[in-house]
Amino acid sequence: MGQLTLAAAGSVILICPLAQARAQEGTQVSTQENTQNSPGDNPATEVEAAPAPLQYEVKVNAPGDLDELLEKNLDLERFRGNPRMDREQLQRLVRDTPEQAKNLVATAGYYTPVVTVRVDTTGAKPVVIVDVDPGAPVTIDKVELELRGFDPTPPLAASEQYDTEALKRSWPLKTGSVFRQSDWESAKRALLREVVQTRYPRAQLVDTQAVVDPETHKVSLLVVLDSGPELRFGELRIEGLKRYDASIIRNLDKIHPGDYYSESALQSLQARLQDTGYFASVEVSADMSSILGEQIEAGQESQQADAAGAEAKPANRGPAPLLPLVVRVTENKQQNVSAGLGFSTNTGNRAQLNYDNLNVWGTRFKSALTMETKKQAAHANFYFPTTERGYNDSAGASFERSDISNEITAVTTISAKRNWGGTNLERSLTFEFLSEDKTIVGMEQTRSKSLPLTYAITKRSLDSLLFPTKGYVINAQVGGALLPVLTDERFVRVASKAVYYRPLGEKGELIVRGEMGALGSKEKRGVPAVYLFRAGGDQSVRGYGYQELGVKEGDATTGGRYMLTGSAEYQYWFKPKWAIAAFYDAGNAADTVKAAMTPKSGYGLGGRYKSPVGPINVDVAYGHAVHKYRLHFSLGFTF
């Protein structure tokens, strides 16, 4: 019985003579060419001009996706249009095509194809016709996964044994499925990747075989994987620090000596350090060279035993050496000044100037001056290094003036904030003092002050933070000013918002968004405008101006006690980076629950583009209550 063997390289195919002879029986190569000279042709007496390259067409007849596979990879297609092509070169390509086609369809699981190649010269151009009958596909008959090693390091408890059974269950090539070369290579890489990512970074594939029987159309798979030594992290070693304190890195390091080696833990630490802003580059790794000495020593002992003719004794080793955790950084320059221009359909033209200093009294200082058509703001904040318990503390001051819907506010804020948690679950506690001057067109100016405390929590479960297509984000806030200290009007405030992403088909996506809020106070007068609720704009109810929906006071729109908004949007990605969208938004803000639940609606169409810095959204929305169309533009995913 003939067999084909795919060795570890995965590309060498050995064909037994019997199988090769049978395959050749189904291969025919024929050409139909008119080689007679035309009357009057006399090559011996005429000066020969440089012959024009031979032009020909290729037609592949093969079922399923095999025609595309052959058209992309056959030399007949690759050399078509070559200026050196002539009849002799074409004949050579025709002769080589059957063997090449058989090797190509073998990668798709067909090992006994019948290939016929012929040249039709009846038309203006020769047409090379390749007919392929792939025969029956080869299916997987037997899978043998041999996992060597995976022994726990003494004195590790038996309950912490590596789950090799789960590793075997994860093997994707199941008995009865069609064997394809690309799937075989991918499965081997995935198996090795799964092991080296945690506990066994020195694992390797010591043998892989795919033995194909062309007569039965079956293949037997063998994979032998050796785990190598189980490794754990050791002490932290920092390289590259000059200006900044080592506590910046140590407080973010959640890896403890003795923890299992984990690639994801290394990547997580690297991401946290990059996010601090202190470093231009960060490299986090485990020093594998630390175990080379032991491996060399073990090899020398084995060679000495062989030279002495002694029987090799089983190694009696203690725990494997710990891998030093190495963090190499390149520090950012201490001071940075930047400027920018922009535009928003919410707040108009924008000019911004930033100044950052990474080492002011041991803190990171960030400041900005922003001038917009409807808003002007300045802020300065000090960010303290992350503490050992993972807290990120900051303190600062800001001033903001806004003129929106004929309500002019000027707010001065002094705040202190504690933030903790990770990207998936983030929490914060903010304590601030606000002093606000508010002027409503046609009414007298009012002044208020407040000392609120706010707790916020954000839960994220997204497939991508930059271009989410699946998952959700939920944010909830509760707070208020409850003590009669530096507060004109005591209040309690709760607010929440959520967005949900769900794929619809291969190119469609559904986005559902909602927001709600409520304020409890004896009087609304004296509560800072920033703690009241409005709706309308790019990220709220499209078809209306920024914060246009609220409580009418004379010619102005002010914030209300309650708010409720919702949105449903369908996006269709007709190209990888381009989409069209249809949406319906509804919502309102008011001083009563009944009025807030009487929504103003907006609906329309839009375009989406995946830019390098985030999604660009352009929408044309019709505000049903105002009977007007409005253009909305936004950049990035805002939440």
XYZ file of C-alpha atoms in Angstrom:
639
model
C 0.000 0.000 0.000
C 1.460 3.394 -1.001
C 1.799 6.193 1.533
C 2.687 9.852 1.557
C 4.631 11.192 4.524
C 4.708 14.858 5.521
C 7.675 15.324 7.831
C 8.165 18.049 10.401
C 9.020 20.597 7.734
C 5.544 20.089 6.362
C 6.508 20.646 2.735
C 8.373 17.455 1.725
C 6.140 14.886 0.032
C 7.461 11.372 -0.617
C 5.443 9.453 -3.199
C 5.894 5.712 -3.617
C 6.464 4.489 -7.210
C 3.135 2.675 -7.346
C 1.166 5.762 -6.289
C 3.154 7.944 -8.687
C 2.460 5.619 -11.607
C -1.257 5.571 -10.831
C -1.344 9.362 -10.634
C 0.411 9.658 -13.983
C -2.188 7.412 -15.624
C -4.756 10.158 -15.121
C -2.535 12.908 -16.516
C -2.644 13.833 -20.155
C -0.721 16.591 -21.873
C -1.662 17.479 -25.439
C -1.084 20.455 -27.699
C -2.868 21.487 -30.840
C -0.695 23.879 -32.858
C -0.419 24.755 -36.537
C 3.333 24.782 -37.217
C 3.210 25.115 -41.045
C 4.842 28.194 -42.536
C 2.663 30.585 -44.479
C 3.245 30.783 -48.205
C 6.058 33.175 -49.011
C 7.791 32.766 -45.666
C 11.520 32.434 -46.186
C 13.425 32.833 -42.896
C 16.753 32.163 -44.625
C 16.558 35.198 -46.893
C 14.791 37.763 -44.695
C 16.290 39.845 -41.885
C 14.680 38.594 -38.661
C 13.123 41.193 -36.355
C 12.892 40.649 -32.576
C 9.902 38.325 -32.085
C 6.951 39.697 -30.165
C 6.236 37.933 -26.846
C 3.722 35.135 -27.104
C 0.341 36.078 -25.681
C -1.924 33.348 -24.298
C -4.866 32.812 -21.957
C -5.307 30.306 -19.119
C -8.577 28.619 -18.220
C -8.797 26.451 -15.107
C -11.690 24.041 -14.611
C -11.719 22.790 -11.015
C -14.489 22.447 -8.413
C -14.950 24.575 -5.321
C -12.117 26.911 -4.377
C -9.507 24.860 -6.217
C -9.784 26.990 -9.354
C -8.831 30.108 -7.370
C -5.951 28.235 -5.701
C -4.543 27.167 -9.063
C -5.066 30.504 -10.786
C -3.103 32.269 -8.055
C -0.174 29.831 -7.944
C 0.374 28.099 -11.301
C 3.469 29.177 -13.231
C 1.240 29.425 -16.302
C -0.447 32.430 -14.686
C 2.675 33.835 -13.096
C 4.610 34.079 -16.372
C 1.678 35.166 -18.533
C 2.665 38.439 -20.219
C 6.405 37.866 -19.691
C 8.314 39.590 -22.557
C 10.535 36.501 -23.034
C 7.626 34.126 -23.462
C 7.692 32.060 -26.695
C 6.258 28.752 -27.897
C 9.099 26.707 -26.460
C 8.714 28.306 -23.036
C 4.955 27.741 -23.158
C 5.450 24.057 -24.013
C 7.748 23.697 -21.005
C 5.176 25.304 -18.699
C 2.462 23.023 -20.106
C 4.592 19.939 -19.403
C 5.279 21.066 -15.815
C 1.687 22.039 -15.003
C 0.245 18.580 -14.107
C 2.831 17.934 -11.386
C 2.563 21.470 -10.084
C -1.247 21.292 -10.009
C -1.153 17.985 -8.100
C 1.132 19.468 -5.457
C -1.128 22.496 -5.098
C -4.395 20.585 -4.694
C -2.644 18.294 -2.205
C -2.373 21.265 0.155
C -6.184 21.440 0.056
C -6.547 17.747 0.991
C -6.705 16.054 -2.441
C -3.849 13.613 -3.031
C -5.045 11.576 -6.052
C -6.175 14.157 -8.614
C -6.494 13.634 -12.356
C -5.025 16.607 -14.224
C -5.435 17.193 -17.966
C -3.687 20.071 -19.724
C -4.218 21.002 -23.377
C -3.579 24.005 -25.620
C -6.337 25.280 -27.893
C -4.951 27.336 -30.810
C -8.167 27.775 -32.774
C -8.658 31.364 -31.584
C -6.619 34.531 -31.930
C -4.609 33.600 -28.827
C -3.604 30.158 -27.592
C -5.707 29.074 -24.615
C -4.182 26.687 -22.081
C -6.999 24.654 -20.549
C -6.343 22.927 -17.217
C -8.974 20.379 -16.172
C -8.711 19.025 -12.643
C -10.703 16.169 -11.140
C -9.512 16.259 -7.524
C -10.936 12.902 -6.545
C -11.909 12.118 -2.979
C -10.425 14.353 -0.252
C -8.094 12.920 2.365
C -9.699 12.821 5.815
C -8.101 12.487 9.238
C -8.225 8.892 10.460
C -6.035 9.000 13.565
C -4.569 11.711 15.787
C -1.808 10.937 18.270
C -0.709 13.762 20.567
C 2.224 12.789 22.772
C 2.868 15.340 25.515
C 6.162 14.844 27.316
C 7.256 16.525 30.505
C 4.738 18.816 32.192
C 6.015 17.698 35.591
C 5.413 20.116 38.466
C 8.442 21.609 40.138
C 8.861 20.155 43.651
C 7.349 20.766 46.116
C 4.370 21.895 44.017
C 1.064 20.392 45.074
C -0.428 17.746 42.782
C -3.567 19.864 42.391
C -1.524 22.371 40.383
C -0.548 19.869 37.683
C -0.740 21.326 34.159
C -4.008 20.315 32.505
C -2.700 18.309 29.564
C -6.136 16.820 28.909
C -7.551 20.287 28.239
C -4.608 20.906 25.910
C -5.488 17.769 23.954
C -9.144 18.755 23.776
C -8.163 22.081 22.241
C -6.525 20.352 19.235
C -8.615 21.583 16.269
C -8.021 18.786 13.713
C -10.638 16.192 14.608
C -11.080 12.681 13.242
C -13.160 12.650 10.057
C -12.388 16.222 8.986
C -10.673 17.039 5.677
C -6.901 17.305 5.986
C -5.458 20.552 4.630
C -1.823 21.569 4.768
C -2.568 25.101 6.019
C -4.771 23.766 8.838
C -2.070 21.279 9.816
C 0.601 23.976 10.090
C -1.746 26.320 11.944
C -2.748 23.607 14.458
C 0.884 22.830 15.298
C 1.722 26.495 15.824
C -1.355 27.007 18.011
C -0.529 23.969 20.177
C 3.026 25.156 20.797
C 1.869 28.731 21.360
C -0.617 27.617 24.013
C 2.145 25.945 26.027
C 4.941 28.513 25.730
C 2.674 31.354 26.843
C 2.608 30.100 30.428
C 4.761 27.930 32.703
C 6.745 26.238 29.893
C 8.363 28.883 27.642
C 11.072 26.401 26.541
C 8.581 23.922 25.069
C 9.240 22.620 21.567
C 7.835 20.239 18.965
C 10.304 17.344 18.781
C 8.433 15.408 16.065
C 5.461 15.975 13.758
C 4.261 13.639 11.002
C 1.292 13.409 8.670
C 1.196 9.981 6.967
C -1.218 9.866 4.023
C -2.541 6.659 2.450
C -3.603 7.571 -1.125
C -5.565 4.344 -1.593
C -7.840 4.797 1.436
C -7.713 8.604 1.390
C -6.860 8.633 5.093
C -4.151 10.431 7.051
C -2.625 9.662 10.442
C -1.235 12.554 12.470
C 1.530 12.407 15.055
C 2.629 15.355 17.204
C 5.225 14.997 19.947
C 5.639 18.053 22.192
C 8.168 18.339 24.988
C 7.341 20.919 27.640
C 10.887 21.569 28.810
C 11.392 22.828 32.373
C 8.641 24.558 34.295
C 9.789 28.135 34.933
C 8.841 30.843 37.400
C 9.556 34.538 37.744
C 12.299 35.826 40.010
C 13.258 39.260 41.268
C 12.619 42.486 39.348
C 15.579 44.102 37.561
C 15.197 47.658 36.186
C 17.399 49.153 33.476
C 17.376 52.639 31.937
C 16.031 54.823 34.780
C 17.794 58.151 35.190
C 15.409 60.926 36.265
C 12.398 59.071 37.656
C 12.031 57.015 40.794
C 12.005 53.203 40.586
C 8.766 53.131 42.593
C 6.949 54.178 39.402
C 7.771 50.733 37.992
C 7.710 48.678 41.194
C 4.237 49.872 42.206
C 2.826 48.810 38.826
C 4.492 45.391 38.924
C 1.877 42.777 39.847
C 4.283 39.876 39.193
C 5.699 38.335 42.367
C 8.781 36.112 42.725
C 7.647 32.512 42.420
C 4.726 33.217 40.074
C 4.469 31.013 37.008
C 6.019 32.381 33.840
C 3.225 34.077 31.882
C 3.517 35.922 28.597
C 0.241 37.742 29.231
C 1.571 38.993 32.593
C 4.623 40.430 30.817
C 2.441 42.142 28.213
C 0.101 43.531 30.861
C 2.986 45.077 32.835
C 4.442 46.539 29.664
C 1.090 48.125 28.753
C 0.695 49.641 32.247
C 4.169 51.167 32.099
C 3.607 52.585 28.614
C 0.373 54.203 29.781
C 2.137 56.173 32.524
C 3.591 58.646 30.027
C 7.012 58.523 31.698
C 8.654 56.356 29.054
C 9.296 56.633 25.323
C 9.804 52.873 25.089
C 9.300 49.928 27.431
C 10.538 46.346 27.097
C 9.462 43.760 29.664
C 10.959 40.259 29.463
C 12.143 37.272 31.453
C 15.905 36.640 31.399
C 16.065 33.171 29.839
C 19.878 33.252 29.829
C 19.813 32.667 33.582
C 18.986 28.985 33.076
C 21.614 28.336 30.402
C 24.282 27.612 33.031
C 22.283 24.760 34.505
C 21.551 23.316 31.068
C 25.251 23.433 30.108
C 26.202 21.781 33.400
C 23.666 19.015 32.847
C 25.040 18.415 29.347
C 28.603 18.208 30.633
C 27.622 15.662 33.313
C 25.946 13.547 30.646
C 29.034 13.654 28.399
C 31.304 12.667 31.306
C 29.059 9.735 32.135
C 29.123 8.572 28.517
C 32.935 8.880 28.356
C 33.313 6.820 31.531
C 30.922 4.198 30.224
C 28.754 4.663 33.251
C 25.028 4.217 33.143
C 23.250 7.544 33.075
C 21.528 8.300 36.336
C 18.197 10.048 36.447
C 18.557 13.692 37.261
C 17.734 14.572 40.823
C 17.121 18.261 40.539
C 15.527 20.721 42.850
C 13.268 23.541 41.769
C 14.104 25.146 38.422
C 15.949 28.465 38.685
C 13.838 31.590 38.866
C 13.823 33.860 35.810
C 14.722 37.476 36.617
C 12.022 39.896 35.461
C 13.778 42.535 33.366
C 12.264 45.951 32.626
C 14.221 48.107 30.159
C 12.958 51.643 29.665
C 13.856 54.738 27.716
C 12.630 57.811 29.541
C 10.548 60.475 27.855
C 11.910 63.985 27.885
C 10.795 65.750 31.023
C 8.971 68.690 29.426
C 6.743 68.795 26.383
C 4.774 71.578 24.662
C 2.217 70.850 21.946
C -0.519 72.691 20.110
C -3.417 71.708 17.912
C -6.385 72.893 15.902
C -9.734 71.175 15.494
C -13.415 71.433 14.837
C -16.500 69.942 16.434
C -20.118 70.269 15.379
C -20.895 70.386 19.108
C -18.693 73.257 20.245
C -17.284 74.719 17.016
C -13.702 75.647 16.143
C -10.967 74.622 18.552
C -7.405 75.731 19.326
C -5.458 74.022 22.104
C -2.089 74.527 23.801
C -0.649 71.847 26.131
C 2.271 71.889 28.537
C 3.406 68.710 30.362
C 6.191 68.200 32.874
C 6.887 64.650 34.046
C 8.749 65.567 37.210
C 7.289 68.388 39.284
C 7.797 67.653 43.002
C 7.746 63.947 42.166
C 4.454 64.169 40.252
C 3.402 64.326 36.601
C 2.070 67.768 35.732
C -0.346 68.236 32.818
C -1.967 71.482 31.747
C -3.960 72.728 28.775
C -5.581 75.865 27.458
C -8.526 75.232 25.099
C -10.369 77.865 23.119
C -13.581 76.795 21.346
C -16.416 78.752 19.812
C -18.831 77.808 22.590
C -16.372 76.859 25.344
C -13.120 78.177 26.758
C -11.234 76.220 29.398
C -7.943 76.002 31.273
C -6.847 73.233 33.600
C -3.746 72.130 35.510
C -3.427 68.743 37.247
C -0.794 66.901 39.265
C -0.751 63.087 38.894
C 0.978 61.125 41.644
C 2.793 57.835 40.895
C 0.658 54.717 41.292
C 0.747 53.409 44.854
C 1.631 49.845 45.872
C -2.082 49.114 46.261
C -2.789 50.302 42.718
C -4.306 53.721 43.458
C -3.824 56.586 40.990
C -4.263 59.882 42.800
C -4.454 63.351 41.254
C -5.258 66.909 42.232
C -5.804 70.037 40.218
C -7.757 73.125 39.327
C -9.696 74.269 36.274
C -11.716 77.133 34.873
C -14.365 76.755 32.173
C -16.623 79.276 30.505
C -19.418 78.165 28.164
C -22.129 79.898 26.168
C -24.663 77.274 25.125
C -28.294 77.876 24.209
C -28.180 81.413 25.719
C -26.972 80.147 29.091
C -23.550 81.528 30.042
C -21.687 79.767 32.858
C -18.247 80.338 34.364
C -17.076 77.571 36.730
C -13.930 77.433 38.837
C -13.107 73.976 40.215
C -10.562 72.598 42.673
C -10.575 68.802 42.804
C -8.896 65.697 44.172
C -9.451 62.298 42.593
C -8.553 58.680 43.307
C -8.771 56.180 40.461
C -8.171 52.433 40.677
C -8.792 49.225 38.772
C -7.940 48.230 35.215
C -9.323 48.753 31.752
C -12.151 46.247 32.188
C -13.280 47.516 35.592
C -12.385 51.082 36.509
C -13.497 52.976 39.619
C -12.969 56.506 40.854
C -13.789 58.781 43.774
C -13.804 62.551 43.126
C -13.992 65.314 45.717
C -14.302 68.864 44.349
C -15.191 72.404 45.211
C -17.080 74.391 42.545
C -17.808 78.087 42.343
C -20.170 79.001 39.509
C -21.443 82.225 37.974
C -24.446 81.700 35.701
C -26.169 84.200 33.427
C -29.340 83.470 31.495
C -30.052 85.949 28.711
C -32.711 88.370 29.880
C -32.376 87.358 33.556
C -30.128 88.355 36.446
C -26.811 86.669 37.150
C -26.652 84.025 39.915
C -23.720 82.664 41.881
C -23.477 79.310 43.653
C -20.919 77.114 45.322
C -20.885 73.417 46.096
C -18.686 70.715 47.688
C -19.781 67.387 46.099
C -18.323 63.879 46.367
C -18.869 61.473 43.441
C -18.231 57.743 43.058
C -18.083 56.318 39.518
C -17.615 52.817 38.125
C -17.059 51.737 34.513
C -17.336 48.150 33.292
C -15.951 47.300 29.834
C -16.220 44.069 27.872
C -15.183 44.853 24.294
C -13.347 43.019 21.534
C -11.449 46.242 20.755
C -11.107 49.552 22.584
C -10.400 51.495 19.377
C -12.866 49.822 16.964
C -15.385 47.872 19.068
C -17.722 45.508 17.217
C -18.848 43.195 20.021
C -19.486 43.711 23.725
C -20.637 46.494 26.005
C -19.602 49.390 28.245
C -21.564 50.479 31.328
C -20.864 53.554 33.439
C -22.668 54.517 36.656
C -22.215 57.528 38.951
C -23.649 58.416 42.309
C -22.795 61.438 44.418
C -23.781 64.802 45.683
C -23.212 67.530 48.213
C -24.837 66.372 51.447
C -23.199 68.607 54.052
C -24.019 72.298 54.503
C -20.327 73.191 54.158
C -19.362 75.506 51.287
C -22.624 74.402 49.675
C -25.592 76.613 48.781
C -27.978 73.777 47.925
C -27.587 70.190 49.052
C -28.330 67.557 46.420
C -28.002 63.888 45.444
C -27.341 62.879 41.855
C -27.329 59.514 40.039
C -26.516 58.917 36.376
C -25.709 55.988 34.121
C -25.051 55.280 30.473
C -24.392 52.166 28.431
C -23.540 51.135 24.894
C -23.920 47.659 23.379
C -22.305 46.307 20.201
C -23.472 43.234 18.306
C -22.406 41.923 14.880
C -25.228 41.256 12.397
C -24.060 38.970 9.619
C -20.591 39.198 8.120
C -20.650 42.945 7.401
C -23.362 44.383 9.632
C -23.230 45.767 13.157
C -25.900 46.912 15.620
C -25.130 49.632 18.200
C -27.609 50.363 20.988
C -26.955 53.255 23.364
C -28.814 54.636 26.386
C -28.357 57.289 29.080
C -30.361 58.332 32.121
C -29.983 60.629 35.105
C -31.858 62.059 38.079
C -31.207 64.844 40.593
C -32.751 65.176 44.021
C -32.678 68.556 45.783
C -34.975 70.881 47.653
C -34.378 73.692 45.163
C -32.756 73.537 41.743
C -31.354 77.027 42.191
C -27.907 76.745 43.770
C -27.043 73.390 42.154
C -24.118 73.878 39.715
C -25.173 73.629 36.066
C -22.629 70.864 35.460
C -24.699 68.565 37.736
C -27.964 69.220 35.883
C -28.957 67.325 32.745
C -29.238 68.275 29.080
C -29.492 66.262 25.856
C -28.726 66.730 22.175
C -25.608 66.601 20.024
C -23.210 64.131 18.413
C -23.103 61.682 21.326
C -26.699 62.176 22.480
C -29.760 62.894 20.315
C -28.632 63.711 16.781
C -30.711 66.178 14.789
C -30.443 68.733 17.612
C -27.752 71.162 18.704
C -25.290 70.459 21.475
C -27.253 70.350 24.789
C -30.212 71.945 23.034
C -32.767 69.746 24.818
C -33.546 70.836 28.364
C -35.667 73.265 30.362
C -36.732 76.491 28.672
C -36.169 79.661 30.691
C -36.964 82.712 28.578
C -34.849 82.506 25.432
C -32.380 80.071 27.008
C -32.217 76.316 27.534
C -31.000 75.212 30.963
C -30.369 71.875 32.618
C -33.132 69.776 34.131
C -33.513 67.367 37.023
C -34.121 64.297 34.840
C -32.833 62.927 31.554
C -33.533 59.848 29.436
C -32.075 59.137 25.971
C -31.740 56.125 23.704
C -30.308 55.303 20.292
C -30.256 52.406 17.815
C -27.847 52.364 14.881
C -27.103 49.879 12.110
C -23.769 49.986 10.304
C -22.955 48.119 7.081
C -19.250 47.764 6.242
C -19.221 47.466 2.462
C -15.424 47.770 2.559
C -13.022 46.904 5.399
C -12.630 50.586 6.370
C -15.838 52.118 5.029
C -19.432 51.814 6.215
C -22.817 53.441 5.868
C -25.115 53.863 8.874
C -28.779 54.387 9.603
C -29.856 55.525 13.079
C -32.764 56.600 15.241
C -32.213 58.662 18.418
C -34.736 59.814 20.986
C -34.576 61.552 24.351
C -35.164 64.617 26.451
C -34.180 66.428 29.651
C -36.715 68.132 31.921
C -37.633 69.023 35.493
C -40.305 66.313 35.727
C -40.143 62.597 35.018
C -43.166 62.796 32.723
C -41.612 65.522 30.567
C -38.255 63.707 30.433
C -40.059 60.592 29.197
C -41.697 62.577 26.376
C -38.857 62.182 23.889
C -37.714 64.368 21.029
C -36.613 62.173 18.120
C -33.956 62.439 15.454
C -33.036 60.066 12.624
C -30.841 59.980 9.577
C -27.959 58.433 7.650
C -24.209 58.606 8.066
C -20.802 57.440 6.907
C -18.055 55.698 8.882
C -14.310 55.447 8.256
C -11.701 53.550 10.282
C -8.831 56.007 10.526
C -5.505 55.259 12.273
C -6.599 57.350 15.284
C -10.130 55.960 15.579
C -13.475 55.917 13.775
C -14.534 59.054 11.907
C -18.317 59.543 11.940
C -20.231 61.919 9.666
C -24.045 62.014 10.090
C -26.918 63.937 8.574
C -29.837 63.877 11.024
C -33.347 65.265 10.920
C -34.666 66.679 14.197
C -38.365 65.825 14.186
C -39.296 68.392 16.838
C -37.466 71.297 15.150
C -38.097 70.203 11.540
C -34.470 70.804 10.578
C -31.534 68.825 9.215
C -28.213 68.997 11.049
C -24.711 67.781 10.168
C -22.820 65.937 12.906
C -19.105 65.090 12.863
C -17.122 63.187 15.477
C -13.797 61.391 15.766
C -13.166 58.409 18.014
C -15.201 56.254 20.331
C -16.477 58.487 23.141
C -17.774 57.117 26.420
